[in-house]
Amino acid sequence: MIIVMQKGASKRDIENIEKEIENFGYKVHPIYGTERTVIGAIGDERGKARLQALETSPGVENVIPILKPYKLAGKELRKEKTQIEVVPGVIFGGKKIQVIAGPCSVESLDQICETAEAIKKSGATILRGGAYKPRTSPYSFQGLEKEGLEMLLEAKKRTGLPIDTEVMKESVVNLVSEYADIIQIGTRNMQNFDLLKAVGMSDKPVLLKRGLANSIKEWLMSAEYIMAQGNLNVILCERGIRTFETSTRNTLDLSAVSVLKKETHLPVVVDPSHATGHWDYIEDMSLAAIAAGADGLMIEVHPNPHEAWSDGSQSLTPPKFDSLMKKAKKVAEAIGREI
Ligand code: PEP
Ligand code: MN
């Protein structure tokens, strides 16, 4: 429910309403506007009637239901775009398009540091690298785990680039949060609700990838799980979905960027690497994603893709990444953004 306060409602009226909402067992999400205050009451749908009755309380103009099932992720309660500051100066959802780049997996200190130096030179703002790897086969490389996190941290120390890395299970959420500046939830875990709740309790921004066979609505409901725990800093990442098409690893759903712009205030990132699975499609899809209005890109870069321990076929070499970034700059400028 949204409790809309009257224009001149006093501080006391507002506080009283907030207390009432809490007494009903709801979470309070106030938005203090210049004109008026709007208070979101989020919680169990069964108590709606009690909230509706607040309409007669002093200072209240009206009480309106939130129609969409994603109450916090949707635009009814919050209309303006959310800006997520990962580290000072690195903001998702602003004019600048943030580029997350790096290898699929952290393989060695040299590999991650060499990649970090290269992507930074080309203008990337965040380093990615998997330490816990969700692999289709149990016989494939599973990640260096804590050792990988240590390597990421060293690369961060050397370059100043903040870190994005995936967490796959609840038991290591705290550990990963100590190292990561952005916690990534992979496509295979988009509906692992206990994991979503666990990262919802972390104070780190969460990059939530779209499930490989999930609708946009289901994806936003997963964002809602995280936000309902108090972590409102969710970045959505379109990474391709399963279709009948086999020419690409997945099908990049670029129209999701447009749909999300209408449905949510959360920033949206596009990952053409996992979407297409081929290095030679990455540039075209990156430029298209920027033109479509994405707030960021996630691109796999490896100093020697032929020797990569995972996803080499979709990884760009540093020179190819550099040339992509030069073109990306021009597209961003053409639509009034920067990179
Ligand atoms: C990744 O980004 O390393 C990854 C495994 O991606 P996805 O979850 O989209 O497959
Ligand atoms: Mn990968």
mmCIF file of C-alpha atoms and ligand atoms in Angstrom:
data_model
loop_
_atom_site.group_PDB
_atom_site.id
_atom_site.type_symbol
_atom_site.label_atom_id
_atom_site.label_comp_id
_atom_site.label_asym_id
_atom_site.label_seq_id
_atom_site.Cartn_x
_atom_site.Cartn_y
_atom_site.Cartn_z
ATOM 1 C CA MET A 1 0.000 0.000 0.000
ATOM 2 C CA ILE A 2 1.066 3.582 -0.590
ATOM 3 C CA ILE A 3 0.067 6.116 2.030
ATOM 4 C CA VAL A 4 0.078 9.552 0.439
ATOM 5 C CA MET A 5 0.450 12.309 3.020
ATOM 6 C CA GLN A 6 -1.183 15.703 2.588
ATOM 7 C CA LYS A 7 0.951 18.553 1.274
ATOM 8 C CA GLY A 8 1.368 20.303 4.601
ATOM 9 C CA ALA A 9 1.405 17.163 6.795
ATOM 10 C CA SER A 10 3.419 17.751 9.965
ATOM 11 C CA LYS A 11 6.498 15.755 10.950
ATOM 12 C CA ARG A 12 4.481 14.339 13.834
ATOM 13 C CA ASP A 13 1.664 13.147 11.559
ATOM 14 C CA ILE A 14 4.226 11.395 9.366
ATOM 15 C CA GLU A 15 5.966 9.755 12.330
ATOM 16 C CA ASN A 16 2.644 8.566 13.740
ATOM 17 C CA ILE A 17 1.701 6.908 10.476
ATOM 18 C CA GLU A 18 5.122 5.258 10.220
ATOM 19 C CA LYS A 19 4.700 3.884 13.744
ATOM 20 C CA GLU A 20 1.218 2.566 12.973
ATOM 21 C CA ILE A 21 2.479 0.797 9.855
ATOM 22 C CA GLU A 22 5.239 -0.850 11.885
ATOM 23 C CA ASN A 23 2.761 -1.881 14.577
ATOM 24 C CA PHE A 24 0.759 -3.679 11.897
ATOM 25 C CA GLY A 25 3.904 -5.686 11.111
ATOM 26 C CA TYR A 26 4.772 -3.877 7.867
ATOM 27 C CA LYS A 27 8.053 -2.420 6.658
ATOM 28 C CA VAL A 28 8.084 1.331 6.154
ATOM 29 C CA HIS A 29 9.583 2.793 2.974
ATOM 30 C CA PRO A 30 9.174 6.549 3.159
ATOM 31 C CA ILE A 31 9.921 8.831 0.243
ATOM 32 C CA TYR A 32 10.294 12.400 1.462
ATOM 33 C CA GLY A 33 9.547 14.543 -1.584
ATOM 34 C CA THR A 34 9.850 18.323 -1.798
ATOM 35 C CA GLU A 35 6.063 18.664 -2.119
ATOM 36 C CA ARG A 36 4.787 15.800 -0.019
ATOM 37 C CA THR A 37 5.762 12.581 1.699
ATOM 38 C CA VAL A 38 4.710 9.219 0.381
ATOM 39 C CA ILE A 39 5.043 6.160 2.611
ATOM 40 C CA GLY A 40 5.222 2.658 1.238
ATOM 41 C CA ALA A 41 3.927 -0.083 3.558
ATOM 42 C CA ILE A 42 5.333 -3.405 2.456
ATOM 43 C CA GLY A 43 4.444 -6.771 3.917
ATOM 44 C CA ASP A 44 1.921 -9.558 4.150
ATOM 45 C CA GLU A 45 -0.995 -8.933 1.829
ATOM 46 C CA ARG A 46 -3.507 -10.143 4.406
ATOM 47 C CA GLY A 47 -3.387 -6.947 6.486
ATOM 48 C CA LYS A 48 -4.508 -4.617 3.701
ATOM 49 C CA ALA A 49 -7.762 -3.520 5.352
ATOM 50 C CA ARG A 50 -5.956 -2.123 8.415
ATOM 51 C CA LEU A 51 -3.713 -0.047 6.182
ATOM 52 C CA GLN A 52 -6.671 1.197 4.178
ATOM 53 C CA ALA A 53 -8.213 2.472 7.418
ATOM 54 C CA LEU A 54 -5.261 4.873 7.863
ATOM 55 C CA GLU A 55 -7.013 7.048 5.302
ATOM 56 C CA THR A 56 -8.922 8.761 8.129
ATOM 57 C CA SER A 57 -5.769 9.525 10.173
ATOM 58 C CA PRO A 58 -4.520 13.101 10.554
ATOM 59 C CA GLY A 59 -2.291 14.256 7.714
ATOM 60 C CA VAL A 60 -3.203 11.440 5.334
ATOM 61 C CA GLU A 61 -4.529 12.325 1.896
ATOM 62 C CA ASN A 62 -5.255 8.836 0.611
ATOM 63 C CA VAL A 63 -4.176 5.210 0.667
ATOM 64 C CA ILE A 64 -3.659 3.425 -2.614
ATOM 65 C CA PRO A 65 -2.848 -0.211 -3.263
ATOM 66 C CA ILE A 66 0.311 -1.127 -5.171
ATOM 67 C CA LEU A 67 -1.036 -3.147 -8.062
ATOM 68 C CA LYS A 68 2.151 -4.792 -9.321
ATOM 69 C CA PRO A 69 3.409 -7.820 -7.388
ATOM 70 C CA TYR A 70 6.907 -6.318 -7.307
ATOM 71 C CA LYS A 71 6.168 -3.555 -4.835
ATOM 72 C CA LEU A 72 9.686 -2.237 -4.221
ATOM 73 C CA ALA A 73 11.176 -3.009 -7.626
ATOM 74 C CA GLY A 74 8.234 -1.482 -9.513
ATOM 75 C CA LYS A 75 7.618 2.140 -10.298
ATOM 76 C CA GLU A 76 4.431 2.783 -8.358
ATOM 77 C CA LEU A 77 6.240 3.623 -5.140
ATOM 78 C CA ARG A 78 9.402 5.059 -6.646
ATOM 79 C CA LYS A 79 9.311 6.780 -10.011
ATOM 80 C CA GLU A 80 12.810 8.178 -10.357
ATOM 81 C CA LYS A 81 15.672 5.967 -11.469
ATOM 82 C CA THR A 82 17.691 4.392 -8.695
ATOM 83 C CA GLN A 83 21.359 5.259 -8.646
ATOM 84 C CA ILE A 84 23.639 2.706 -7.060
ATOM 85 C CA GLU A 85 27.048 3.887 -5.938
ATOM 86 C CA VAL A 86 29.306 0.828 -5.852
ATOM 87 C CA VAL A 87 32.365 2.747 -4.660
ATOM 88 C CA PRO A 88 32.788 6.526 -4.695
ATOM 89 C CA GLY A 89 32.397 7.715 -8.293
ATOM 90 C CA VAL A 90 31.193 4.402 -9.766
ATOM 91 C CA ILE A 91 27.448 4.827 -10.097
ATOM 92 C CA PHE A 92 24.966 2.623 -11.929
ATOM 93 C CA GLY A 93 21.855 4.392 -13.184
ATOM 94 C CA GLY A 94 23.455 7.766 -13.865
ATOM 95 C CA LYS A 95 24.641 9.366 -17.096
ATOM 96 C CA LYS A 96 27.772 7.238 -17.227
ATOM 97 C CA ILE A 97 27.538 3.680 -18.533
ATOM 98 C CA GLN A 98 29.561 1.362 -16.294
ATOM 99 C CA VAL A 99 31.567 -1.412 -17.889
ATOM 100 C CA ILE A 100 32.260 -4.588 -15.914
ATOM 101 C CA ALA A 101 34.986 -6.621 -17.609
ATOM 102 C CA GLY A 102 37.323 -9.486 -16.849
ATOM 103 C CA PRO A 103 37.743 -13.203 -17.219
ATOM 104 C CA CYS A 104 35.043 -15.784 -16.690
ATOM 105 C CA SER A 105 37.171 -17.438 -13.980
ATOM 106 C CA VAL A 106 40.011 -16.212 -11.836
ATOM 107 C CA GLU A 107 42.862 -18.549 -12.806
ATOM 108 C CA SER A 108 46.031 -17.046 -11.330
ATOM 109 C CA LEU A 109 47.299 -13.821 -9.839
ATOM 110 C CA ASP A 110 49.136 -12.944 -13.043
ATOM 111 C CA GLN A 111 46.090 -13.624 -15.200
ATOM 112 C CA ILE A 112 43.696 -11.511 -13.135
ATOM 113 C CA CYS A 113 46.150 -8.640 -12.626
ATOM 114 C CA GLU A 114 47.157 -8.522 -16.289
ATOM 115 C CA THR A 115 43.492 -8.448 -17.306
ATOM 116 C CA ALA A 116 42.646 -5.811 -14.700
ATOM 117 C CA GLU A 117 45.438 -3.485 -15.914
ATOM 118 C CA ALA A 118 44.338 -3.905 -19.532
ATOM 119 C CA ILE A 119 40.619 -3.325 -19.039
ATOM 120 C CA LYS A 120 41.295 -0.325 -16.839
ATOM 121 C CA LYS A 121 43.421 1.268 -19.559
ATOM 122 C CA SER A 122 40.542 0.819 -21.988
ATOM 123 C CA GLY A 123 38.049 2.483 -19.662
ATOM 124 C CA ALA A 124 36.325 -0.361 -17.796
ATOM 125 C CA THR A 125 35.237 0.669 -14.311
ATOM 126 C CA ILE A 126 34.713 -2.702 -12.568
ATOM 127 C CA LEU A 127 36.686 -5.947 -12.631
ATOM 128 C CA ARG A 128 34.798 -9.235 -12.842
ATOM 129 C CA GLY A 129 36.108 -12.738 -12.218
ATOM 130 C CA GLY A 130 34.523 -15.907 -10.904
ATOM 131 C CA ALA A 131 35.965 -17.596 -7.826
ATOM 132 C CA TYR A 132 32.939 -19.868 -7.350
ATOM 133 C CA LYS A 133 31.914 -21.217 -10.736
ATOM 134 C CA PRO A 134 28.508 -22.673 -11.623
ATOM 135 C CA ARG A 135 29.571 -25.221 -14.259
ATOM 136 C CA THR A 136 27.244 -27.453 -16.235
ATOM 137 C CA SER A 137 29.568 -30.422 -15.731
ATOM 138 C CA PRO A 138 30.864 -31.485 -12.295
ATOM 139 C CA TYR A 139 34.128 -32.436 -14.058
ATOM 140 C CA SER A 140 34.769 -28.870 -15.269
ATOM 141 C CA PHE A 141 36.904 -26.412 -13.296
ATOM 142 C CA GLN A 142 34.860 -25.271 -10.292
ATOM 143 C CA GLY A 143 36.738 -22.122 -9.296
ATOM 144 C CA LEU A 144 39.596 -21.228 -6.961
ATOM 145 C CA GLU A 145 37.167 -20.193 -4.216
ATOM 146 C CA LYS A 146 38.786 -18.218 -1.361
ATOM 147 C CA GLU A 147 42.158 -18.207 -3.079
ATOM 148 C CA GLY A 148 40.444 -16.640 -6.105
ATOM 149 C CA LEU A 149 38.877 -13.970 -3.898
ATOM 150 C CA GLU A 150 42.344 -13.121 -2.533
ATOM 151 C CA MET A 151 43.640 -12.709 -6.095
ATOM 152 C CA LEU A 152 40.750 -10.408 -6.961
ATOM 153 C CA LEU A 153 41.537 -8.320 -3.919
ATOM 154 C CA GLU A 154 45.176 -8.022 -4.947
ATOM 155 C CA ALA A 155 44.092 -6.944 -8.460
ATOM 156 C CA LYS A 156 41.850 -4.348 -6.846
ATOM 157 C CA LYS A 157 44.748 -3.072 -4.740
ATOM 158 C CA ARG A 158 46.944 -2.708 -7.811
ATOM 159 C CA THR A 159 44.383 -1.056 -10.094
ATOM 160 C CA GLY A 160 41.798 0.505 -7.800
ATOM 161 C CA LEU A 161 39.034 -1.278 -9.741
ATOM 162 C CA PRO A 162 36.108 -2.501 -7.621
ATOM 163 C CA ILE A 163 35.231 -6.197 -7.841
ATOM 164 C CA ASP A 164 32.172 -8.075 -9.087
ATOM 165 C CA THR A 165 32.116 -11.788 -8.275
ATOM 166 C CA GLU A 166 29.500 -14.529 -8.015
ATOM 167 C CA VAL A 167 28.158 -16.204 -4.918
ATOM 168 C CA MET A 168 26.459 -19.589 -5.323
ATOM 169 C CA LYS A 169 25.515 -20.638 -1.814
ATOM 170 C CA GLU A 170 24.316 -19.031 1.382
ATOM 171 C CA SER A 171 27.183 -20.358 3.484
ATOM 172 C CA VAL A 172 29.717 -18.120 1.719
ATOM 173 C CA VAL A 173 27.654 -14.942 1.329
ATOM 174 C CA ASN A 174 29.464 -13.294 4.244
ATOM 175 C CA LEU A 175 32.874 -14.354 2.981
ATOM 176 C CA VAL A 176 32.219 -13.151 -0.583
ATOM 177 C CA SER A 177 30.760 -9.880 0.774
ATOM 178 C CA GLU A 178 34.075 -9.176 2.504
ATOM 179 C CA TYR A 179 35.885 -9.155 -0.856
ATOM 180 C CA ALA A 180 33.274 -8.119 -3.401
ATOM 181 C CA ASP A 181 32.015 -4.636 -4.151
ATOM 182 C CA ILE A 182 29.173 -6.204 -6.144
ATOM 183 C CA ILE A 183 27.825 -9.650 -5.342
ATOM 184 C CA GLN A 184 26.684 -11.489 -8.450
ATOM 185 C CA ILE A 185 23.793 -13.935 -8.500
ATOM 186 C CA GLY A 186 24.145 -16.134 -11.569
ATOM 187 C CA THR A 187 21.433 -17.159 -13.963
ATOM 188 C CA ARG A 188 21.116 -20.626 -12.422
ATOM 189 C CA ASN A 189 20.386 -19.182 -8.996
ATOM 190 C CA MET A 190 17.912 -16.491 -9.961
ATOM 191 C CA GLN A 191 15.146 -18.354 -8.178
ATOM 192 C CA ASN A 192 17.199 -19.732 -5.302
ATOM 193 C CA PHE A 193 15.035 -17.842 -2.853
ATOM 194 C CA ASP A 194 17.055 -18.606 0.272
ATOM 195 C CA LEU A 195 20.185 -17.310 -1.448
ATOM 196 C CA LEU A 196 18.293 -14.193 -2.543
ATOM 197 C CA LYS A 197 17.171 -13.591 1.033
ATOM 198 C CA ALA A 198 20.750 -14.028 2.248
ATOM 199 C CA VAL A 199 22.181 -11.432 -0.162
ATOM 200 C CA GLY A 200 19.207 -9.242 0.711
ATOM 201 C CA MET A 201 20.699 -8.993 4.186
ATOM 202 C CA SER A 202 24.115 -7.969 2.870
ATOM 203 C CA ASP A 203 25.047 -4.313 2.538
ATOM 204 C CA LYS A 204 26.716 -4.843 -0.834
ATOM 205 C CA PRO A 205 24.994 -4.111 -4.169
ATOM 206 C CA VAL A 206 23.721 -7.242 -5.888
ATOM 207 C CA LEU A 207 23.948 -7.906 -9.630
ATOM 208 C CA LEU A 208 21.028 -10.202 -10.370
ATOM 209 C CA LYS A 209 21.278 -12.094 -13.637
ATOM 210 C CA ARG A 210 18.138 -13.112 -15.461
ATOM 211 C CA GLY A 211 17.316 -16.802 -15.169
ATOM 212 C CA LEU A 212 18.011 -18.642 -18.402
ATOM 213 C CA ALA A 213 14.359 -19.533 -18.840
ATOM 214 C CA ASN A 214 12.614 -16.880 -16.798
ATOM 215 C CA SER A 215 10.193 -14.122 -17.682
ATOM 216 C CA ILE A 216 10.872 -10.495 -16.855
ATOM 217 C CA LYS A 217 8.118 -10.643 -14.248
ATOM 218 C CA GLU A 218 9.756 -13.603 -12.488
ATOM 219 C CA TRP A 219 13.076 -11.777 -12.634
ATOM 220 C CA LEU A 220 11.585 -8.695 -10.985
ATOM 221 C CA MET A 221 10.013 -10.899 -8.307
ATOM 222 C CA SER A 222 13.496 -12.219 -7.558
ATOM 223 C CA ALA A 223 14.752 -8.632 -7.248
ATOM 224 C CA GLU A 224 11.839 -8.090 -4.868
ATOM 225 C CA TYR A 225 13.049 -10.971 -2.660
ATOM 226 C CA ILE A 226 16.383 -9.185 -2.228
ATOM 227 C CA MET A 227 14.817 -5.776 -1.675
ATOM 228 C CA ALA A 228 12.237 -7.072 0.791
ATOM 229 C CA GLN A 229 15.142 -7.973 3.099
ATOM 230 C CA GLY A 230 16.295 -4.368 3.117
ATOM 231 C CA ASN A 231 18.930 -4.366 0.372
ATOM 232 C CA LEU A 232 17.540 -1.969 -2.219
ATOM 233 C CA ASN A 233 20.713 -1.911 -4.322
ATOM 234 C CA VAL A 234 19.880 -4.381 -7.052
ATOM 235 C CA ILE A 235 21.353 -4.165 -10.550
ATOM 236 C CA LEU A 236 19.568 -6.310 -13.148
ATOM 237 C CA CYS A 237 21.623 -8.116 -15.787
ATOM 238 C CA GLU A 238 20.166 -9.464 -19.039
ATOM 239 C CA ARG A 239 22.388 -12.363 -20.145
ATOM 240 C CA GLY A 240 20.319 -14.117 -22.775
ATOM 241 C CA ILE A 241 17.544 -16.672 -22.512
ATOM 242 C CA ARG A 242 16.960 -20.170 -23.884
ATOM 243 C CA THR A 243 15.139 -20.303 -27.189
ATOM 244 C CA PHE A 244 15.026 -22.728 -30.128
ATOM 245 C CA GLU A 245 17.899 -20.830 -31.783
ATOM 246 C CA THR A 246 21.220 -22.656 -31.648
ATOM 247 C CA SER A 247 23.479 -20.264 -33.601
ATOM 248 C CA THR A 248 24.146 -18.401 -30.401
ATOM 249 C CA ARG A 249 24.591 -19.846 -26.914
ATOM 250 C CA ASN A 250 21.434 -18.061 -25.758
ATOM 251 C CA THR A 251 19.206 -15.418 -27.319
ATOM 252 C CA LEU A 252 19.955 -11.893 -26.168
ATOM 253 C CA ASP A 253 16.642 -10.295 -25.247
ATOM 254 C CA LEU A 254 17.456 -6.644 -25.865
ATOM 255 C CA SER A 255 13.819 -5.656 -25.668
ATOM 256 C CA ALA A 256 14.068 -6.530 -21.974
ATOM 257 C CA VAL A 257 15.985 -3.255 -21.561
ATOM 258 C CA SER A 258 12.992 -1.304 -22.879
ATOM 259 C CA VAL A 259 10.482 -3.304 -20.860
ATOM 260 C CA LEU A 260 12.505 -2.842 -17.681
ATOM 261 C CA LYS A 261 12.744 0.899 -18.254
ATOM 262 C CA LYS A 262 8.955 0.961 -18.087
ATOM 263 C CA GLU A 263 8.569 -1.505 -15.225
ATOM 264 C CA THR A 264 11.375 -0.677 -12.793
ATOM 265 C CA HIS A 265 13.577 2.097 -11.459
ATOM 266 C CA LEU A 266 16.508 -0.314 -11.041
ATOM 267 C CA PRO A 267 19.579 -0.045 -13.304
ATOM 268 C CA VAL A 268 19.984 -2.581 -16.103
ATOM 269 C CA VAL A 269 23.185 -4.143 -17.417
ATOM 270 C CA VAL A 270 23.576 -6.266 -20.560
ATOM 271 C CA ASP A 271 25.985 -9.210 -20.793
ATOM 272 C CA PRO A 272 26.514 -10.025 -24.480
ATOM 273 C CA SER A 273 29.239 -12.569 -23.631
ATOM 274 C CA HIS A 274 27.013 -15.185 -21.980
ATOM 275 C CA ALA A 275 24.129 -14.217 -24.255
ATOM 276 C CA THR A 276 25.876 -14.982 -27.558
ATOM 277 C CA GLY A 277 28.711 -17.310 -26.520
ATOM 278 C CA HIS A 278 30.934 -16.093 -29.399
ATOM 279 C CA TRP A 279 33.587 -13.409 -29.166
ATOM 280 C CA ASP A 280 32.812 -12.079 -32.637
ATOM 281 C CA TYR A 281 29.241 -11.106 -31.750
ATOM 282 C CA ILE A 282 30.165 -9.208 -28.594
ATOM 283 C CA GLU A 283 30.958 -5.855 -30.166
ATOM 284 C CA ASP A 284 27.729 -5.563 -32.185
ATOM 285 C CA MET A 285 25.578 -6.571 -29.238
ATOM 286 C CA SER A 286 27.417 -4.239 -26.856
ATOM 287 C CA LEU A 287 26.829 -1.255 -29.123
ATOM 288 C CA ALA A 288 23.186 -2.240 -29.554
ATOM 289 C CA ALA A 289 22.757 -2.572 -25.788
ATOM 290 C CA ILE A 290 24.076 0.943 -25.252
ATOM 291 C CA ALA A 291 21.793 2.291 -27.970
ATOM 292 C CA ALA A 292 18.849 0.531 -26.303
ATOM 293 C CA GLY A 293 19.535 2.382 -23.056
ATOM 294 C CA ALA A 294 21.453 -0.096 -20.898
ATOM 295 C CA ASP A 295 23.141 1.379 -17.821
ATOM 296 C CA GLY A 296 26.080 -0.963 -18.074
ATOM 297 C CA LEU A 297 27.798 -3.817 -19.865
ATOM 298 C CA MET A 298 29.385 -7.009 -18.622
ATOM 299 C CA ILE A 299 32.054 -8.345 -20.974
ATOM 300 C CA GLU A 300 34.378 -11.307 -20.585
ATOM 301 C CA VAL A 301 38.005 -10.456 -21.369
ATOM 302 C CA HIS A 302 40.949 -12.849 -21.157
ATOM 303 C CA PRO A 303 44.616 -12.197 -22.027
ATOM 304 C CA ASN A 304 44.717 -15.499 -23.911
ATOM 305 C CA PRO A 305 41.200 -16.799 -24.670
ATOM 306 C CA HIS A 306 42.510 -20.024 -26.258
ATOM 307 C CA GLU A 307 43.909 -21.045 -22.919
ATOM 308 C CA ALA A 308 41.024 -19.882 -20.732
ATOM 309 C CA TRP A 309 39.797 -22.383 -18.131
ATOM 310 C CA SER A 310 36.190 -21.432 -18.908
ATOM 311 C CA ASP A 311 34.273 -19.522 -21.590
ATOM 312 C CA GLY A 312 37.311 -18.845 -23.792
ATOM 313 C CA SER A 313 35.220 -18.875 -26.978
ATOM 314 C CA GLN A 314 33.232 -15.858 -25.841
ATOM 315 C CA SER A 315 36.131 -13.916 -24.329
ATOM 316 C CA LEU A 316 37.666 -10.883 -25.973
ATOM 317 C CA THR A 317 41.399 -10.249 -26.057
ATOM 318 C CA PRO A 318 42.434 -6.929 -24.482
ATOM 319 C CA PRO A 319 43.056 -5.270 -27.911
ATOM 320 C CA LYS A 320 39.589 -6.311 -29.133
ATOM 321 C CA PHE A 321 38.060 -5.003 -25.923
ATOM 322 C CA ASP A 322 39.910 -1.731 -26.404
ATOM 323 C CA SER A 323 38.561 -1.273 -29.899
ATOM 324 C CA LEU A 324 35.023 -2.070 -28.689
ATOM 325 C CA MET A 325 35.333 0.600 -25.973
ATOM 326 C CA LYS A 326 36.340 3.233 -28.530
ATOM 327 C CA LYS A 327 33.209 2.529 -30.578
ATOM 328 C CA ALA A 328 31.059 2.282 -27.452
ATOM 329 C CA LYS A 329 32.097 5.814 -26.522
ATOM 330 C CA LYS A 330 30.717 7.166 -29.770
ATOM 331 C CA VAL A 331 27.373 5.366 -29.414
ATOM 332 C CA ALA A 332 27.057 6.532 -25.807
ATOM 333 C CA GLU A 333 27.720 10.135 -26.827
ATOM 334 C CA ALA A 334 25.167 9.889 -29.627
ATOM 335 C CA ILE A 335 22.421 9.174 -27.093
ATOM 336 C CA GLY A 336 23.549 11.725 -24.524
ATOM 337 C CA ARG A 337 25.440 9.372 -22.244
ATOM 338 C CA GLU A 338 29.089 8.713 -21.517
ATOM 339 C CA ILE A 339 31.238 5.694 -20.967
HETATM 340 C C1 PEP B 1 29.245 -15.549 -15.119
HETATM 341 O O1 PEP B 1 28.972 -14.355 -15.276
HETATM 342 O O2 PEP B 1 30.360 -15.931 -14.786
HETATM 343 C C2 PEP B 1 28.220 -16.581 -15.352
HETATM 344 C C3 PEP B 1 28.391 -17.833 -14.975
HETATM 345 O O3 PEP B 1 27.142 -16.114 -15.988
HETATM 346 P P1 PEP B 1 25.639 -16.708 -16.056
HETATM 347 O O4 PEP B 1 25.207 -16.905 -14.642
HETATM 348 O O5 PEP B 1 24.911 -15.600 -16.773
HETATM 349 O O6 PEP B 1 25.709 -17.958 -16.857
HETATM 350 MN MN MN B 2 31.522 -17.082 -18.090
#
